[in-house]
Short mmCIF file of C-alpha atoms in Angstrom, two decimals:
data_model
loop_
_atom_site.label_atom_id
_atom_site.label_comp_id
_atom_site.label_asym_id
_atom_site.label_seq_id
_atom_site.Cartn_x
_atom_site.Cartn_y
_atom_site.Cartn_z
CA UNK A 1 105.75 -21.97 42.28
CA UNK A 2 107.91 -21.69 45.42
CA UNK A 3 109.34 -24.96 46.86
CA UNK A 4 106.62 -26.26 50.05
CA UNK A 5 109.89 -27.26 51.81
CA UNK A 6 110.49 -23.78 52.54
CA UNK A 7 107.23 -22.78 53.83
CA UNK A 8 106.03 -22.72 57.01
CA UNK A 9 103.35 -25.14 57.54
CA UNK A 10 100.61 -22.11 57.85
CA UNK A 11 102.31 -20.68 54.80
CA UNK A 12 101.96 -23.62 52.76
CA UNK A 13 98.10 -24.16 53.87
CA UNK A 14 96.95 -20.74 53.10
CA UNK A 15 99.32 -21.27 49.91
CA UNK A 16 97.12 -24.18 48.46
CA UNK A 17 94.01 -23.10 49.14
CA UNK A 18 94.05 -19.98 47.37
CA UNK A 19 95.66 -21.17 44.89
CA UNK A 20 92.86 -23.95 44.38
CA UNK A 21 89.77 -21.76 44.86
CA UNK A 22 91.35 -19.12 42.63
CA UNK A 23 91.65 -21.34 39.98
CA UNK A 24 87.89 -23.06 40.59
CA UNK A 25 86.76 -19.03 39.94
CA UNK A 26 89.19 -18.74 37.01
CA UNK A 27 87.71 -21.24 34.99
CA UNK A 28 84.42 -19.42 34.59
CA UNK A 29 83.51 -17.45 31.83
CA UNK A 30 81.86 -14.73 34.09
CA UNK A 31 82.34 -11.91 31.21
CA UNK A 32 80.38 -8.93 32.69
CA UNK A 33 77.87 -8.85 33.66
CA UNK A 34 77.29 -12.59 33.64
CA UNK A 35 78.70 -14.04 37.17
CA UNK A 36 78.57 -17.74 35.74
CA UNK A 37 78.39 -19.49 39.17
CA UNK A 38 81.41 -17.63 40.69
CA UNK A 39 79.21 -16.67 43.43
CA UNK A 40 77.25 -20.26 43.90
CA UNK A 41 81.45 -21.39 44.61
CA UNK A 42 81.57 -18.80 47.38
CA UNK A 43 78.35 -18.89 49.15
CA UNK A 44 78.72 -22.75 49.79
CA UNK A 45 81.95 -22.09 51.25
CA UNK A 46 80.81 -19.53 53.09
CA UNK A 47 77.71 -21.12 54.51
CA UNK A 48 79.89 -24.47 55.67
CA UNK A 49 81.61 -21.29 57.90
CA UNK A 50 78.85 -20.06 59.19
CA UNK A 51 77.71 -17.21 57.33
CA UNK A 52 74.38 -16.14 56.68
CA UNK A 53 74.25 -15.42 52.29
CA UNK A 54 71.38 -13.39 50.19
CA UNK A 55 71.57 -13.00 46.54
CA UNK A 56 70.55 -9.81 45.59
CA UNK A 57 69.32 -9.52 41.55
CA UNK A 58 68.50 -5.93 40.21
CA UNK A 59 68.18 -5.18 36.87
CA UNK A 60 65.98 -7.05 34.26
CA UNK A 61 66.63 -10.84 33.41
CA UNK A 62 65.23 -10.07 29.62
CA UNK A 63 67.34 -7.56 29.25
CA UNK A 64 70.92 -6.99 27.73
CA UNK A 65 73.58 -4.26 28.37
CA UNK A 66 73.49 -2.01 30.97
CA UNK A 67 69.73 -3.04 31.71
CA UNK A 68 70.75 -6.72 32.18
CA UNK A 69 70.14 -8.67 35.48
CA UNK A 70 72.98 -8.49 37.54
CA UNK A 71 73.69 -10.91 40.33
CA UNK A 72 75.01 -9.89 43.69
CA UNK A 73 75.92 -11.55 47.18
CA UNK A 74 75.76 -10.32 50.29
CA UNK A 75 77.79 -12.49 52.92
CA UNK A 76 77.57 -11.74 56.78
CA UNK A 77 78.56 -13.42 59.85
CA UNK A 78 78.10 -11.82 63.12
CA UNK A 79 75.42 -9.70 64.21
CA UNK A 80 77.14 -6.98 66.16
CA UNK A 81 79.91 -4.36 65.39
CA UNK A 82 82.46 -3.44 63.70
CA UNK A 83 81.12 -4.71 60.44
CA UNK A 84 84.30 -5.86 58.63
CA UNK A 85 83.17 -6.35 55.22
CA UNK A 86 85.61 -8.21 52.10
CA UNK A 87 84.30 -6.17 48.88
CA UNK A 88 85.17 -7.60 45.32
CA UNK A 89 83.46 -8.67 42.15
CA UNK A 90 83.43 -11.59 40.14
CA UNK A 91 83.09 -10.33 36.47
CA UNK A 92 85.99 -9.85 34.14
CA UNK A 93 86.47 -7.64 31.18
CA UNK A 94 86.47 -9.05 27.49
CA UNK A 95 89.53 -11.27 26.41
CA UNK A 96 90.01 -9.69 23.19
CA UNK A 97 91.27 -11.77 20.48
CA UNK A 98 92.37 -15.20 22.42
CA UNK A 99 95.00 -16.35 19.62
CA UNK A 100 97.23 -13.50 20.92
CA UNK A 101 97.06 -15.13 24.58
CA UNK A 102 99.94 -17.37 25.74
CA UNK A 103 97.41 -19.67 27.48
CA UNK A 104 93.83 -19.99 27.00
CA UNK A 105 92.24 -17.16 28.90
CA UNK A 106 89.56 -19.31 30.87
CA UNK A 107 91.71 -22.16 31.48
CA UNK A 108 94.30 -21.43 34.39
CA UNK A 109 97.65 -22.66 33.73
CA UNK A 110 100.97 -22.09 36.32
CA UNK A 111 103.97 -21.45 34.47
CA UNK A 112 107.19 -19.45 34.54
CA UNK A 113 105.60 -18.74 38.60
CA UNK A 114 103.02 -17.29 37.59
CA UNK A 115 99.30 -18.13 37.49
CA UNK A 116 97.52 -16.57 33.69
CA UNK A 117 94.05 -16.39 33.35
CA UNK A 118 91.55 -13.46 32.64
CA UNK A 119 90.62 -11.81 36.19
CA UNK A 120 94.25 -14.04 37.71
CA UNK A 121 94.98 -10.24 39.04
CA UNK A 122 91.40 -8.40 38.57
CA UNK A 123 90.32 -9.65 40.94
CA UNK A 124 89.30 -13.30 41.15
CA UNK A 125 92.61 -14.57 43.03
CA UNK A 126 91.65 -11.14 45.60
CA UNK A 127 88.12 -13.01 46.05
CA UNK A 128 89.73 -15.97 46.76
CA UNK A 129 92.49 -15.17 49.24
CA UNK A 130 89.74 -13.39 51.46
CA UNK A 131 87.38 -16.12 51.36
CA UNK A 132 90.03 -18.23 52.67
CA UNK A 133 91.01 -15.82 55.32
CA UNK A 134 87.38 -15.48 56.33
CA UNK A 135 87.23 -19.35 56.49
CA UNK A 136 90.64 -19.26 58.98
CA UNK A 137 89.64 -16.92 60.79
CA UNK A 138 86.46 -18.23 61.42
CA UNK A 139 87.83 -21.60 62.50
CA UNK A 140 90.35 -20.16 64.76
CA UNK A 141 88.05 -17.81 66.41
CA UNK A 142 84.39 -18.97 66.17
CA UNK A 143 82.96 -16.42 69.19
CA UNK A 144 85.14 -13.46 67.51
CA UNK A 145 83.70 -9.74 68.01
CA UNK A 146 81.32 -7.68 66.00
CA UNK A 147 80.91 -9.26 62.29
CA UNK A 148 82.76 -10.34 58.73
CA UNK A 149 80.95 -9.62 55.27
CA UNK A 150 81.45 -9.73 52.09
CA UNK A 151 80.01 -7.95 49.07
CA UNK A 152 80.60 -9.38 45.73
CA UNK A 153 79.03 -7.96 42.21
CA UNK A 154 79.28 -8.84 38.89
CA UNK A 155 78.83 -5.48 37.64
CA UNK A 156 81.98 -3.64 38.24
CA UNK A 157 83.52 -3.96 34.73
CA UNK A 158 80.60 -2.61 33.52
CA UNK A 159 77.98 0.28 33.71
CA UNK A 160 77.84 -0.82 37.29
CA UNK A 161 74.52 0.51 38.27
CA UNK A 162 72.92 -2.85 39.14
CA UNK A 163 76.08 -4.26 41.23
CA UNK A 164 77.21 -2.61 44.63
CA UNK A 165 75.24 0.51 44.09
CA UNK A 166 72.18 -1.01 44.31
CA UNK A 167 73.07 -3.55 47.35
CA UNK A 168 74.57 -0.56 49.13
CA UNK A 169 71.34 1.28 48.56
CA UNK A 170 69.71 -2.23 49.92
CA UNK A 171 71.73 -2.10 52.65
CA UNK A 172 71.30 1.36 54.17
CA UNK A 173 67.56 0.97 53.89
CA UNK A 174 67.53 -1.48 56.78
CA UNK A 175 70.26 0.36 58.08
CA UNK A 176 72.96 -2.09 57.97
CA UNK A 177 76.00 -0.71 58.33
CA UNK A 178 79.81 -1.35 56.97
CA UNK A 179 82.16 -0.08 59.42
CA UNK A 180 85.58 -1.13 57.63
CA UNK A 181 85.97 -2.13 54.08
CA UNK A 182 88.59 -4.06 52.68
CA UNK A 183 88.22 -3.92 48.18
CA UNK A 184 90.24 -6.83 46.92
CA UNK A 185 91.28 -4.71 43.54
CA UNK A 186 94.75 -5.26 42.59
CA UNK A 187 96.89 -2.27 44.81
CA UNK A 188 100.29 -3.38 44.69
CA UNK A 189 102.90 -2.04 42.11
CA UNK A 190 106.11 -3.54 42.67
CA UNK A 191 105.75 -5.81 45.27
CA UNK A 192 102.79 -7.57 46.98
CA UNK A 193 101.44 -5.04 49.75
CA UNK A 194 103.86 -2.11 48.45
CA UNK A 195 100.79 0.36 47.98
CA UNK A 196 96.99 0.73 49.96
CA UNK A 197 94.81 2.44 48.57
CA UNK A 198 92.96 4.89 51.11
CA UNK A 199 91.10 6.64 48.40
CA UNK A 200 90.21 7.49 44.92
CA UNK A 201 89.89 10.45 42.65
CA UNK A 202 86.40 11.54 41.81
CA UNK A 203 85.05 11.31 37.94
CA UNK A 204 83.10 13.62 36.42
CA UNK A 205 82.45 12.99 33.03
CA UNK A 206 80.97 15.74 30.09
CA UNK A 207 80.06 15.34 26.71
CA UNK A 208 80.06 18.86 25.17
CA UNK A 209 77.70 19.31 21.73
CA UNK A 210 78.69 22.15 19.65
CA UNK A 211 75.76 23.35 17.20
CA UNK A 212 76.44 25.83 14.51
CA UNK A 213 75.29 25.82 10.87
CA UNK A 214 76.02 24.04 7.73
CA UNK A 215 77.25 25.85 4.95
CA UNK A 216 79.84 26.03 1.66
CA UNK A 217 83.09 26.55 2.86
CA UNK A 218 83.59 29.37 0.12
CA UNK A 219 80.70 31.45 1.92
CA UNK A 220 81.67 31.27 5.82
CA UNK A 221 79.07 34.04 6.01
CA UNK A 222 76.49 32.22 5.38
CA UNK A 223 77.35 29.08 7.67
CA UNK A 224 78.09 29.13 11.58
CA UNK A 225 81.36 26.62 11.84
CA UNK A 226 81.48 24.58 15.57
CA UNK A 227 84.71 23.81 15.32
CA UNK A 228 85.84 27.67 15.52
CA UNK A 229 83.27 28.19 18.42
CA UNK A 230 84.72 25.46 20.26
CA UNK A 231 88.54 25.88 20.03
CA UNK A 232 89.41 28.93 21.98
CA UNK A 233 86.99 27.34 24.84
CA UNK A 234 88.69 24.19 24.94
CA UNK A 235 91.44 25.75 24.81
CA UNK A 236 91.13 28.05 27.69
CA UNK A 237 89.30 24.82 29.49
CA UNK A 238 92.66 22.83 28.94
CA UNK A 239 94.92 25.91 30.38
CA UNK A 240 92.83 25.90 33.16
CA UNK A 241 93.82 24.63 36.84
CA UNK A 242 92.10 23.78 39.24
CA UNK A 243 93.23 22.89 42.56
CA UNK A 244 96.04 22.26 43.91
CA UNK A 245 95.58 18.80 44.91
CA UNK A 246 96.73 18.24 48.73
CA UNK A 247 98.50 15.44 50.98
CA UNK A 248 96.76 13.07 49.74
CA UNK A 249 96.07 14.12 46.24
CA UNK A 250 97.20 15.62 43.28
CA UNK A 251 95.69 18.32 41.44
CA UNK A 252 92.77 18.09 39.77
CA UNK A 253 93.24 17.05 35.65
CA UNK A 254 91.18 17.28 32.99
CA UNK A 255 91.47 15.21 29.59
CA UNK A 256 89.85 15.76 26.35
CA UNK A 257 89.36 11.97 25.09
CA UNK A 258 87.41 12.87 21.99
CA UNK A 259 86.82 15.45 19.26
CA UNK A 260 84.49 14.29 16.14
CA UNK A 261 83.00 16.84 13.54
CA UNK A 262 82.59 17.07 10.16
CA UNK A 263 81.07 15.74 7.02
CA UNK A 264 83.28 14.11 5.22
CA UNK A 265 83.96 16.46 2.23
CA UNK A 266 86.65 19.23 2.32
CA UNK A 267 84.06 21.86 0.97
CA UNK A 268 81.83 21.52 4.00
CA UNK A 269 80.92 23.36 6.94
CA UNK A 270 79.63 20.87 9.75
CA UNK A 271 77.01 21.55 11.71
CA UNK A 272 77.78 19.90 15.17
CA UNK A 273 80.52 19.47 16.75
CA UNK A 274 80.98 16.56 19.74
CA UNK A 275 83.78 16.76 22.38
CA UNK A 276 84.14 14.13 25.09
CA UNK A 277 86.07 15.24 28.64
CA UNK A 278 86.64 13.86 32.02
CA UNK A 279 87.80 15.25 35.11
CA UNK A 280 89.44 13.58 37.60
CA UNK A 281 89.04 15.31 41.08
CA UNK A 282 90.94 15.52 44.41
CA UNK A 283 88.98 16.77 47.95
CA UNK A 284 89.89 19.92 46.94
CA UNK A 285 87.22 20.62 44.89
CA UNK A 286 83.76 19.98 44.21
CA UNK A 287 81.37 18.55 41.23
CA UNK A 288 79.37 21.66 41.21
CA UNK A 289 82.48 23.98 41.21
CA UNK A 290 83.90 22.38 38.33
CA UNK A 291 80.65 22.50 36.29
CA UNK A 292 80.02 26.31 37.01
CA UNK A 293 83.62 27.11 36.21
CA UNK A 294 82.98 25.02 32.71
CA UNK A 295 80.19 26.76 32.09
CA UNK A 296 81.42 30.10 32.81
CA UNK A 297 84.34 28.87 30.30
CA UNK A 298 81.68 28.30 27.69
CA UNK A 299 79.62 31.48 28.00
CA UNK A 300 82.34 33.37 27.30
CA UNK A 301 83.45 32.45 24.56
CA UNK A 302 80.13 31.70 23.19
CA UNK A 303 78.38 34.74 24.20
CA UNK A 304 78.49 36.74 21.27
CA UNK A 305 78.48 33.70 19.08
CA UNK A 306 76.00 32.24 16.40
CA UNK A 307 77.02 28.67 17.16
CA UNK A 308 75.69 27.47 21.16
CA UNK A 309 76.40 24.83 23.01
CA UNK A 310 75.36 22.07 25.74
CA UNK A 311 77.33 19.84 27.88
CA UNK A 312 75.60 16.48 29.46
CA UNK A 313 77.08 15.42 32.85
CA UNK A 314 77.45 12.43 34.33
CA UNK A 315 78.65 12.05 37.67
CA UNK A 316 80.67 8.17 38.23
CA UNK A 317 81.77 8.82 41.93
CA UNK A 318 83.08 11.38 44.61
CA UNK A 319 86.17 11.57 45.69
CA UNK A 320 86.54 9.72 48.76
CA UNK A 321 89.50 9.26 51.11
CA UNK A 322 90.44 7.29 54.86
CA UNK A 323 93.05 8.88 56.68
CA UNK A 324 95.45 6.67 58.94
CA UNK A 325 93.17 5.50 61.40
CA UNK A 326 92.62 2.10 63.09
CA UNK A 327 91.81 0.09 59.43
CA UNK A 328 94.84 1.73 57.65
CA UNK A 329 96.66 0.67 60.23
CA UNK A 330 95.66 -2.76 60.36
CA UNK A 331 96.27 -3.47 56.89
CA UNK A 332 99.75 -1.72 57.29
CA UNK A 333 100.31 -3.79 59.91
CA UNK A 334 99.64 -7.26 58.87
CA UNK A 335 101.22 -6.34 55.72
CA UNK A 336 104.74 -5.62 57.55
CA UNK A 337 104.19 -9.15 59.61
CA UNK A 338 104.11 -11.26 56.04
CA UNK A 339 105.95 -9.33 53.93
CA UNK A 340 108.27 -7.37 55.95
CA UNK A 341 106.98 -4.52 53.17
CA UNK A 342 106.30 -0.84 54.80
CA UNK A 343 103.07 -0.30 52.51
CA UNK A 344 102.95 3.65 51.19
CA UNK A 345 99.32 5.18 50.68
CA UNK A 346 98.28 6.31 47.84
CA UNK A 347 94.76 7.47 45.88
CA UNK A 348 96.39 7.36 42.45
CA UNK A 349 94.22 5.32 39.91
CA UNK A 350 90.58 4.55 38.60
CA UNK A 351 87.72 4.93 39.91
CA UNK A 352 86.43 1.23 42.27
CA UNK A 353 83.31 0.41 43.71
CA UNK A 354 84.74 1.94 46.94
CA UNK A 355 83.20 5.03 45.43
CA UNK A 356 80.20 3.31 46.26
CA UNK A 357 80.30 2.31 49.98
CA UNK A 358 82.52 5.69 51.09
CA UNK A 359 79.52 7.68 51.06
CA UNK A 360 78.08 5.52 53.65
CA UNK A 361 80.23 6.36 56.60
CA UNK A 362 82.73 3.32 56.23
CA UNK A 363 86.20 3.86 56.01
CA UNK A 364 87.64 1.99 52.40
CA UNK A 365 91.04 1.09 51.78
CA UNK A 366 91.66 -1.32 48.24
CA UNK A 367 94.21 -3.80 49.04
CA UNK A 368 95.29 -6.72 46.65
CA UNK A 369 98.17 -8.34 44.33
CA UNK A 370 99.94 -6.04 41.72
CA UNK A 371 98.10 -4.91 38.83
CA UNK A 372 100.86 -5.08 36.23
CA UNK A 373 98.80 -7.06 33.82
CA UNK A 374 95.06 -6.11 34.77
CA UNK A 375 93.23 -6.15 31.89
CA UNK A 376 95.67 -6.39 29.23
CA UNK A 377 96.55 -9.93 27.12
CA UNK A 378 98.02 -12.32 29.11
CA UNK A 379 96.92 -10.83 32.02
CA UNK A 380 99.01 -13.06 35.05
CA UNK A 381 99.50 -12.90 38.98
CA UNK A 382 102.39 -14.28 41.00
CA UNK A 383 101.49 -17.57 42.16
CA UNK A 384 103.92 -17.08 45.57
CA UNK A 385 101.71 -14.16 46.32
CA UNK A 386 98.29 -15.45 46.96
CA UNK A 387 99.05 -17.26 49.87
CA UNK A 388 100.47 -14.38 51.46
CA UNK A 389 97.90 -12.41 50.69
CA UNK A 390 95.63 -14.66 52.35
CA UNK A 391 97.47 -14.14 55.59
CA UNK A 392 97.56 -10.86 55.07
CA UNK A 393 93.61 -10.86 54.86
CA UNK A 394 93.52 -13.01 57.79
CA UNK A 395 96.12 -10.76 59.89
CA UNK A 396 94.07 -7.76 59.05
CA UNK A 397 90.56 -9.68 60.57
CA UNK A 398 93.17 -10.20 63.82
CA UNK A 399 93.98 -6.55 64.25
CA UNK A 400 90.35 -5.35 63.77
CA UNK A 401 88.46 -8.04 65.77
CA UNK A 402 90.71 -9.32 68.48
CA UNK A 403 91.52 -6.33 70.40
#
């Protein structure tokens, strides 16, 4: 941790109080989808500052997996706009095996400057810095304009299809809208505030099932082999391009993540073969133009075949992008008063829940510590940083509702 000395007293208030609410969030076990009282921390706090919390549950309580209950809060204060709404979530993926952590995944622990915990970078310390910067803000300027929300899920490491997406859905039936949205995820790369994230890739997944016939491989005759079918297709499917990608993205890619096929025996022709692809998708191009060109891939090569084929879609988000505009320049510019950083954009990465609330009208940006360590062992945040990203929250809320 940095020396207090050398802090400016605003500095070393925002410093602690991260710091301290971070850790309070750290300590629960909220694996997904169970929130484990993450969000019981944050609506008190939020209530003492004046904002008006709903828990939102969808999904069902007896049920595990994707069908579980999932726990969600909405957070508002303000009834006018712009709706300036904090987005985050509170679950954390798996630990994996915890005698290969350093320190005790669920219990916090400073060291070597840094603060290690599961969810220290995605995203609990992100939660915490804006609830504190909500809480500021809010005690600095108690008749501010238009509104502050927040949106936190605890399905986001998940299938999340009973987190966001559902309170979104909530949401635009009593037409509520978000005007800007701030997602806590991790951004940064080398330096706190050195990349925003004004948009994402969109993902289109495909699971392609090869059928053909069993047989002896000493009579291929007699036998229909899937894995011959499906070669040159994949082939030609992996050749392919695309787009071109643009200024804001790059080219559309596609990755085969799984082949599996065969018996077992050496002397067997298999019957089905199962491929697994994703694309990942700029503006450029379109969900329905990439399945017709698969297909039109497929039918070739299959069309005077004895083997066929199917491919099951599944669509995990559009590709959704804010241009520089008033909130992109807010965060740029709050960033540049803490950190003297110039931040870059950038849409390169996963997939968020952004994908979510884009669609709505709401110009997204993701904005939060560096994800060096996000979901890996040992996963770790610089301690120096959340305070500063706290007043980088809170320096954002200035720009957008003080003018």
């Amino acid at each position: 941790m940095s020396d207090s000395s050398t802090q400016t007293p605003q500095q070393s208030t925002h410093q602690k109080a991260t710091l301290d609410l971070s850790i309070a969030l750290l300590e629960r076990l909220s694996v997904t989808p169970d929130d484990d009282g993450c969000q019981d921390i944050l609506s008190e706090r939020l209530e003492q500052a004046g904002f008006d919390c709903e828990f939102m549950f969808f999904g069902d309580k007896q049920q595990s997996g994707e069908h579980a209950e999932v726990k969600n809060l909405w957070a508002r204060r303000g009834s006018s706009d712009p709706v300036i709404c904090f987005a985050g979530h509170t679950d954390v993926v798996p630990t994996g095996d915890v005698k290969n952590w350093t320190y005790p995944p669920f219990t916090p622990t400073i060291a070597d400057g840094y603060l290690w915990a599961r969810g220290a970078a995605d995203m609990k310390t992100g939660i915490a810095a804006f609830t504190i910067a909500a809480e500021r803000f809010v005690a600095n300027h108690p008749e501010h304009n238009g509104s502050i929300a927040m949106l936190i899920t605890s399905d986001e490491e998940g299938p999340s299809i009973n987190g966001t997406v559902k309170v979104i859905e909530a949401l635009e039936a009593r037409q509520e809208k978000i005007t800007y949205c701030l997602v806590g995820e991790p951004s940064s790369t080398d330096t706190l505030g050195d990349i925003i994230k004004n948009g994402r890739r969109g993902s289109l997944g495909a699971v392609l099932t090869v059928t053909g016939k069993q047989g002896h491989v000493a009579y291929p005759h007699l036998a229909s082999n899937p894995i011959h079918a499906a070669m040159a297709a994949l082939s030609e499917l992996t050749a392919a391009k695309w787009d071109n990608g643009n200024d804001y993205f790059p080219a559309t890619s596609l990755q085969i993540s799984n082949i599996n096929s065969g018996t077992g025996a050496t002397n067997v022709i298999p019957e089905t073969l199962e491929a697994i692809f994703n694309f990942r998708f700029s503006t450029e191009t379109t969900e329905e133009e990439l399945r017709a060109k698969t297909h039109a891939i497929f039918d070739k090569h299959f069309k005077d075949s004895t083997a066929s084929y199917d491919i099951h879609w599944k669509l995990s988000g559009q590709p959704f992008l804010t241009p520089e505009g008033k909130l992109v320049s807010a965060c740029q510019q709050a960033i540049k008063a803490v950190t003297d950083t110039d931040a870059t954009l950038s849409t390169s990465g996963g997939t968020s829940d952004g994908r979510f609330i884009a669609p709505t009208g709401a110009q997204v940006v993701e904005l939060g510590v560096r994800n060096a360590t996000i979901h890996q062992v040992d996963e770790k945040v610089e301690v120096d940083d959340l305070g500063k990203l706290a007043q980088i929250y809170e320096g954002i809320l200035e720009n957008l509702l003080l003018d």
